[in-house]
mmCIF file of C-alpha atoms and ligand atoms in Angstrom:
data_model
loop_
_atom_site.group_PDB
_atom_site.id
_atom_site.type_symbol
_atom_site.label_atom_id
_atom_site.label_comp_id
_atom_site.label_asym_id
_atom_site.label_seq_id
_atom_site.Cartn_x
_atom_site.Cartn_y
_atom_site.Cartn_z
ATOM 1 C CA MET A 21 12.163 9.390 10.308
ATOM 2 C CA LYS A 22 11.858 6.882 7.478
ATOM 3 C CA LYS A 23 14.297 3.995 8.050
ATOM 4 C CA ASN A 24 14.095 2.786 4.442
ATOM 5 C CA PRO A 25 11.385 2.543 1.740
ATOM 6 C CA LEU A 26 10.513 -1.111 2.377
ATOM 7 C CA ILE A 27 7.028 -2.067 3.611
ATOM 8 C CA VAL A 28 6.569 -5.756 4.369
ATOM 9 C CA ALA A 29 3.074 -7.136 3.688
ATOM 10 C CA LEU A 30 2.054 -9.338 6.611
ATOM 11 C CA ASP A 31 -0.144 -11.592 4.486
ATOM 12 C CA VAL A 32 -0.310 -14.348 7.099
ATOM 13 C CA PRO A 33 -3.340 -15.952 8.751
ATOM 14 C CA SER A 34 -2.701 -15.210 12.426
ATOM 15 C CA LYS A 35 -1.502 -12.573 14.869
ATOM 16 C CA LYS A 36 1.114 -15.004 16.146
ATOM 17 C CA GLU A 37 2.671 -15.453 12.702
ATOM 18 C CA ALA A 38 2.511 -11.693 12.074
ATOM 19 C CA LEU A 39 4.207 -10.901 15.377
ATOM 20 C CA ASP A 40 6.879 -13.559 14.748
ATOM 21 C CA MET A 41 7.618 -11.951 11.374
ATOM 22 C CA VAL A 42 7.801 -8.420 12.840
ATOM 23 C CA ASP A 43 10.014 -9.705 15.612
ATOM 24 C CA GLN A 44 12.433 -11.217 13.093
ATOM 25 C CA LEU A 45 12.544 -8.199 10.794
ATOM 26 C CA LYS A 46 12.071 -5.138 12.964
ATOM 27 C CA VAL A 47 15.764 -4.310 13.270
ATOM 28 C CA TYR A 48 15.657 -3.563 9.530
ATOM 29 C CA VAL A 49 12.002 -2.861 8.721
ATOM 30 C CA ASP A 50 9.766 -0.369 10.525
ATOM 31 C CA PHE A 51 6.707 -0.362 8.205
ATOM 32 C CA TYR A 52 4.259 -3.277 7.883
ATOM 33 C CA LYS A 53 1.143 -3.707 5.793
ATOM 34 C CA ILE A 54 -1.900 -5.423 7.267
ATOM 35 C CA GLY A 55 -4.327 -6.600 4.603
ATOM 36 C CA LEU A 56 -7.755 -8.160 4.498
ATOM 37 C CA GLN A 57 -6.663 -11.675 5.472
ATOM 38 C CA LEU A 58 -4.952 -10.786 8.739
ATOM 39 C CA PHE A 59 -7.423 -8.048 9.669
ATOM 40 C CA LEU A 60 -10.445 -10.296 9.153
ATOM 41 C CA ALA A 61 -8.783 -13.162 11.002
ATOM 42 C CA GLU A 62 -7.755 -11.126 14.034
ATOM 43 C CA GLY A 63 -9.648 -7.817 14.011
ATOM 44 C CA HIS A 64 -8.523 -4.557 15.621
ATOM 45 C CA GLY A 65 -6.352 -6.355 18.152
ATOM 46 C CA VAL A 66 -3.753 -7.244 15.570
ATOM 47 C CA VAL A 67 -3.247 -3.572 14.709
ATOM 48 C CA GLU A 68 -2.693 -2.715 18.369
ATOM 49 C CA ALA A 69 -0.363 -5.681 18.889
ATOM 50 C CA ILE A 70 1.831 -4.768 15.936
ATOM 51 C CA LYS A 71 1.827 -1.080 16.808
ATOM 52 C CA ASP A 72 3.064 -2.094 20.272
ATOM 53 C CA CYS A 73 6.224 -3.407 18.570
ATOM 54 C CA GLY A 74 7.064 0.243 17.837
ATOM 55 C CA VAL A 75 6.549 0.023 14.082
ATOM 56 C CA ASN A 76 4.301 1.825 11.552
ATOM 57 C CA ILE A 77 1.128 0.282 10.176
ATOM 58 C CA PHE A 78 -0.208 0.529 6.645
ATOM 59 C CA LEU A 79 -3.772 -0.820 6.867
ATOM 60 C CA ASP A 80 -4.684 -1.905 3.351
ATOM 61 C CA LEU A 81 -8.428 -2.608 3.354
ATOM 62 C CA LYS A 82 -9.047 -0.887 -0.010
ATOM 63 C CA LEU A 83 -12.341 0.713 1.051
ATOM 64 C CA HIS A 84 -14.885 0.790 -1.772
ATOM 65 C CA ASP A 85 -18.509 1.657 -0.934
ATOM 66 C CA ILE A 86 -20.906 4.611 -1.098
ATOM 67 C CA PRO A 87 -19.371 7.907 0.090
ATOM 68 C CA ASN A 88 -21.293 7.970 3.384
ATOM 69 C CA GLN A 89 -20.117 4.506 4.401
ATOM 70 C CA VAL A 90 -16.513 5.063 3.377
ATOM 71 C CA ALA A 91 -16.367 8.401 5.203
ATOM 72 C CA ALA A 92 -17.712 6.745 8.366
ATOM 73 C CA ALA A 93 -15.236 3.862 8.026
ATOM 74 C CA CYS A 94 -12.401 6.366 7.602
ATOM 75 C CA ARG A 95 -13.274 7.928 10.959
ATOM 76 C CA GLU A 96 -12.870 4.495 12.569
ATOM 77 C CA LEU A 97 -9.506 4.045 10.862
ATOM 78 C CA VAL A 98 -8.311 7.412 12.192
ATOM 79 C CA LYS A 99 -9.220 6.281 15.725
ATOM 80 C CA MET A 100 -6.961 3.228 15.209
ATOM 81 C CA GLU A 101 -4.014 5.585 14.681
ATOM 82 C CA VAL A 102 -2.506 3.752 11.715
ATOM 83 C CA SER A 103 0.080 5.635 9.654
ATOM 84 C CA MET A 104 -1.426 4.952 6.257
ATOM 85 C CA PHE A 105 -4.503 3.302 4.717
ATOM 86 C CA THR A 106 -6.165 2.747 1.356
ATOM 87 C CA VAL A 107 -9.440 3.520 -0.355
ATOM 88 C CA HIS A 108 -10.256 2.317 -3.862
ATOM 89 C CA THR A 109 -10.144 5.060 -6.514
ATOM 90 C CA GLN A 110 -12.852 3.224 -8.441
ATOM 91 C CA GLY A 111 -15.260 4.270 -5.679
ATOM 92 C CA GLY A 112 -15.249 7.625 -7.469
ATOM 93 C CA PHE A 113 -14.411 11.279 -6.827
ATOM 94 C CA GLU A 114 -17.134 11.997 -4.266
ATOM 95 C CA MET A 115 -16.220 8.910 -2.225
ATOM 96 C CA MET A 116 -12.541 9.892 -2.103
ATOM 97 C CA LYS A 117 -13.297 13.539 -1.286
ATOM 98 C CA ARG A 118 -15.628 12.575 1.570
ATOM 99 C CA ALA A 119 -13.024 10.059 2.811
ATOM 100 C CA LYS A 120 -10.302 12.690 3.004
ATOM 101 C CA GLU A 121 -12.581 15.271 4.636
ATOM 102 C CA ALA A 122 -13.654 12.719 7.259
ATOM 103 C CA VAL A 123 -10.019 11.859 7.996
ATOM 104 C CA GLU A 124 -9.012 15.486 8.465
ATOM 105 C CA ASP A 125 -12.040 16.226 10.622
ATOM 106 C CA GLU A 126 -11.684 13.155 12.855
ATOM 107 C CA ALA A 127 -7.949 13.672 13.319
ATOM 108 C CA PHE A 128 -8.561 17.310 14.254
ATOM 109 C CA LYS A 129 -11.212 16.275 16.805
ATOM 110 C CA LEU A 130 -8.816 13.764 18.348
ATOM 111 C CA GLY A 131 -5.877 16.154 18.230
ATOM 112 C CA ILE A 132 -3.696 13.717 16.280
ATOM 113 C CA SER A 133 -1.928 13.820 12.906
ATOM 114 C CA PRO A 134 -4.108 12.449 10.128
ATOM 115 C CA PRO A 135 -2.966 9.196 8.513
ATOM 116 C CA VAL A 136 -1.811 9.198 4.893
ATOM 117 C CA VAL A 137 -4.734 8.252 2.638
ATOM 118 C CA LEU A 138 -3.789 6.410 -0.550
ATOM 119 C CA GLY A 139 -5.977 5.589 -3.541
ATOM 120 C CA VAL A 140 -5.570 2.140 -5.066
ATOM 121 C CA THR A 141 -5.626 2.548 -8.849
ATOM 122 C CA VAL A 142 -5.396 -0.655 -10.925
ATOM 123 C CA LEU A 143 -4.362 -3.769 -9.013
ATOM 124 C CA THR A 144 -0.904 -5.042 -9.938
ATOM 125 C CA SER A 145 -2.463 -8.448 -10.583
ATOM 126 C CA LEU A 146 -4.399 -7.017 -13.571
ATOM 127 C CA ASP A 147 -3.092 -6.506 -17.096
ATOM 128 C CA GLN A 148 -4.485 -5.141 -20.368
ATOM 129 C CA LYS A 149 -6.550 -8.251 -21.071
ATOM 130 C CA ASP A 150 -8.160 -8.100 -17.632
ATOM 131 C CA LEU A 151 -9.168 -4.465 -18.218
ATOM 132 C CA THR A 152 -10.625 -5.344 -21.621
ATOM 133 C CA ASP A 153 -12.548 -8.228 -20.047
ATOM 134 C CA MET A 154 -13.982 -5.740 -17.534
ATOM 135 C CA GLY A 155 -15.159 -3.494 -20.363
ATOM 136 C CA ILE A 156 -12.461 -0.854 -19.825
ATOM 137 C CA ASN A 157 -11.124 0.369 -23.160
ATOM 138 C CA ARG A 158 -8.270 2.539 -21.912
ATOM 139 C CA LYS A 159 -4.671 1.325 -21.831
ATOM 140 C CA VAL A 160 -3.526 0.234 -18.359
ATOM 141 C CA ASN A 161 -1.326 3.283 -17.834
ATOM 142 C CA GLU A 162 -4.071 5.647 -19.069
ATOM 143 C CA GLN A 163 -6.505 4.062 -16.628
ATOM 144 C CA VAL A 164 -3.994 4.365 -13.772
ATOM 145 C CA LEU A 165 -3.255 8.010 -14.630
ATOM 146 C CA GLY A 166 -6.952 8.886 -14.950
ATOM 147 C CA LEU A 167 -7.779 7.356 -11.571
ATOM 148 C CA ALA A 168 -4.685 8.859 -9.939
ATOM 149 C CA SER A 169 -5.508 12.364 -11.216
ATOM 150 C CA MET A 170 -9.002 12.010 -9.802
ATOM 151 C CA ALA A 171 -7.556 10.862 -6.451
ATOM 152 C CA THR A 172 -5.268 13.884 -6.320
ATOM 153 C CA GLU A 173 -8.099 16.250 -7.179
ATOM 154 C CA ALA A 174 -10.191 14.677 -4.424
ATOM 155 C CA GLY A 175 -7.399 15.517 -1.969
ATOM 156 C CA LEU A 176 -5.829 12.103 -1.349
ATOM 157 C CA ASP A 177 -2.173 12.035 -0.325
ATOM 158 C CA GLY A 178 -0.992 9.560 -2.901
ATOM 159 C CA VAL A 179 -1.689 6.402 -4.865
ATOM 160 C CA VAL A 180 -0.914 2.715 -5.069
ATOM 161 C CA ALA A 181 0.077 1.684 -8.591
ATOM 162 C CA SER A 182 2.393 -0.739 -10.317
ATOM 163 C CA PRO A 183 6.053 0.124 -10.859
ATOM 164 C CA ASN A 184 5.380 0.393 -14.620
ATOM 165 C CA GLU A 185 3.398 3.590 -14.099
ATOM 166 C CA ILE A 186 5.735 5.470 -11.727
ATOM 167 C CA SER A 187 7.373 7.697 -14.351
ATOM 168 C CA ASP A 188 4.036 8.755 -15.865
ATOM 169 C CA LEU A 189 2.574 9.364 -12.402
ATOM 170 C CA LYS A 190 5.534 11.562 -11.413
ATOM 171 C CA ARG A 191 5.129 13.589 -14.574
ATOM 172 C CA VAL A 192 1.376 14.061 -14.263
ATOM 173 C CA LEU A 193 0.921 14.335 -10.492
ATOM 174 C CA GLY A 194 4.126 16.129 -9.534
ATOM 175 C CA GLU A 195 6.557 15.338 -6.761
ATOM 176 C CA ASP A 196 4.297 15.882 -3.751
ATOM 177 C CA ASN A 197 2.072 12.859 -4.254
ATOM 178 C CA MET A 198 3.190 9.692 -2.556
ATOM 179 C CA ILE A 199 3.614 6.664 -4.816
ATOM 180 C CA VAL A 200 3.487 3.251 -3.156
ATOM 181 C CA VAL A 201 4.138 0.221 -5.321
ATOM 182 C CA PRO A 202 3.428 -3.466 -4.790
ATOM 183 C CA GLY A 203 4.174 -5.988 -7.547
ATOM 184 C CA ILE A 204 7.809 -6.005 -6.470
ATOM 185 C CA ARG A 205 9.826 -9.053 -7.394
ATOM 186 C CA PRO A 206 13.531 -9.358 -6.595
ATOM 187 C CA LYS A 207 15.467 -11.029 -9.430
ATOM 188 C CA GLY A 208 14.642 -14.731 -9.658
ATOM 189 C CA ALA A 209 11.446 -14.495 -7.560
ATOM 190 C CA ALA A 210 8.248 -16.061 -8.924
ATOM 191 C CA LYS A 211 5.672 -13.585 -10.277
ATOM 192 C CA THR A 212 2.813 -15.687 -8.804
ATOM 193 C CA ASP A 213 -0.476 -13.792 -9.405
ATOM 194 C CA GLN A 214 1.235 -10.431 -9.978
ATOM 195 C CA LYS A 215 1.430 -9.345 -13.632
ATOM 196 C CA ARG A 216 2.857 -5.788 -13.655
ATOM 197 C CA VAL A 217 6.097 -6.369 -11.722
ATOM 198 C CA MET A 218 9.575 -4.857 -11.338
ATOM 199 C CA SER A 219 12.642 -5.342 -9.119
ATOM 200 C CA PRO A 220 12.995 -3.277 -5.911
ATOM 201 C CA GLN A 221 15.941 -1.339 -7.305
ATOM 202 C CA GLU A 222 14.216 -0.464 -10.609
ATOM 203 C CA ALA A 223 11.037 0.673 -8.836
ATOM 204 C CA LEU A 224 12.947 2.983 -6.512
ATOM 205 C CA THR A 225 15.109 4.333 -9.317
ATOM 206 C CA LYS A 226 11.900 5.277 -11.128
ATOM 207 C CA GLY A 227 10.795 7.247 -8.069
ATOM 208 C CA ALA A 228 8.611 5.043 -5.850
ATOM 209 C CA ASP A 229 8.375 6.433 -2.307
ATOM 210 C CA TYR A 230 7.692 3.002 -0.826
ATOM 211 C CA ILE A 231 7.827 -0.535 -2.165
ATOM 212 C CA VAL A 232 5.542 -3.226 -0.742
ATOM 213 C CA VAL A 233 6.947 -6.755 -0.620
ATOM 214 C CA GLY A 234 4.929 -9.738 0.585
ATOM 215 C CA ARG A 235 5.559 -13.305 -0.511
ATOM 216 C CA PRO A 236 9.179 -12.897 -1.663
ATOM 217 C CA ILE A 237 9.982 -12.137 2.005
ATOM 218 C CA ILE A 238 7.336 -13.843 4.119
ATOM 219 C CA GLU A 239 7.509 -17.122 2.179
ATOM 220 C CA ALA A 240 11.328 -17.149 1.974
ATOM 221 C CA ILE A 241 13.122 -19.952 3.810
ATOM 222 C CA ASP A 242 14.945 -17.216 5.688
ATOM 223 C CA PRO A 243 12.852 -13.986 5.667
ATOM 224 C CA LEU A 244 15.536 -11.986 7.473
ATOM 225 C CA ASN A 245 18.194 -12.981 4.977
ATOM 226 C CA LYS A 246 15.888 -12.125 2.052
ATOM 227 C CA THR A 247 15.141 -8.731 3.625
ATOM 228 C CA VAL A 248 18.828 -7.951 4.028
ATOM 229 C CA GLU A 249 19.405 -9.024 0.400
ATOM 230 C CA ILE A 250 16.702 -6.583 -0.787
ATOM 231 C CA LEU A 251 18.006 -3.766 1.416
ATOM 232 C CA ASN A 252 21.520 -4.307 0.090
ATOM 233 C CA GLU A 253 20.179 -4.210 -3.463
ATOM 234 C CA ILE A 254 18.463 -0.850 -2.899
ATOM 235 C CA LYS A 255 21.146 0.763 -0.751
ATOM 236 C CA GLY A 256 22.427 2.939 -3.562
ATOM 237 C CA VAL A 257 18.995 4.240 -4.629
ATOM 238 C CA CYS A 258 17.339 5.336 -1.385
HETATM 239 O O1 LIG B 316 3.074 -11.145 -2.052
HETATM 240 P P1 LIG B 316 3.141 -9.866 -2.861
HETATM 241 O O2 LIG B 316 4.509 -9.193 -2.792
HETATM 242 O O3 LIG B 316 2.633 -10.034 -4.261
HETATM 243 O O4 LIG B 316 2.138 -8.892 -2.080
HETATM 244 C C1 LIG B 316 1.743 -7.658 -2.559
HETATM 245 C C2 LIG B 316 0.842 -6.997 -1.564
HETATM 246 O O5 LIG B 316 0.439 -5.755 -2.087
HETATM 247 C C3 LIG B 316 -0.432 -7.768 -1.236
HETATM 248 O O6 LIG B 316 -0.627 -7.650 0.173
HETATM 249 C C4 LIG B 316 -1.532 -7.071 -1.986
HETATM 250 O O7 LIG B 316 -2.737 -6.989 -1.262
HETATM 251 C C5 LIG B 316 -0.979 -5.661 -2.134
HETATM 252 N N1 LIG B 316 -1.439 -4.920 -3.298
HETATM 253 C C6 LIG B 316 -1.240 -5.317 -4.599
HETATM 254 N N2 LIG B 316 -1.690 -4.549 -5.649
HETATM 255 C C7 LIG B 316 -2.296 -3.400 -5.408
HETATM 256 C C8 LIG B 316 -2.491 -2.974 -4.088
HETATM 257 C C9 LIG B 316 -2.032 -3.758 -3.044
HETATM 258 O O8 LIG B 316 -0.627 -6.365 -4.831
HETATM 259 N N3 LIG B 316 -2.675 -2.614 -6.404
#
């Protein structure tokens, strides 16, 4: 059962630092995100090591390639028995559809539950100007909704978006689609490279299923204390 909606992003350079962080926080947090940095530094072993702590893994590699390659990569991710992983919606409908089919098929073959497959829409570090610079003429929320609708049609289980788009996503996609939001900044925290941000409480009030928090926790002087602060802040809304 879900302990709480907080996923801590283990954006650290080594397995040792990741394990130290999980060890400190695991009384309160049972879901951890492994991203490109840690996965490339440590490989598969880090997933196994963190899973051995009895917690859930969200492997956020944002797969984006031709459908055949992404489908094959998805089969490997299923074998790793992570709880959740990401593909990039900008890889297109066919890529997402093949990804989901490969996940279902591989999980069936292995006799295990398939992981949740999420589509990353528009990174929370991008704003309207960034989209314009990339030649995208739609408003940020229109772009997010367009990509999210395509992800849902392709069969994905949910999307990653910024907290600003949660209400629109709920309205357009319905209640069954999982919405996971990074770009979370507790009051007073620096935005750093994130542009479309919101507080944990606001994001959950709007209907996020999970919030992803990295630097505000892992770079805090006392990560455990910061985690407890965030959990206290969201107690009433989850
Ligand atoms: O440190 P911070 O809280 O900004 O970390 C946010 C995490 O969420 C990072 O690990 C980043 O890769 C991830 N993420 C994101 N925007 C997305 C998808 C994932 O910031 N659209």
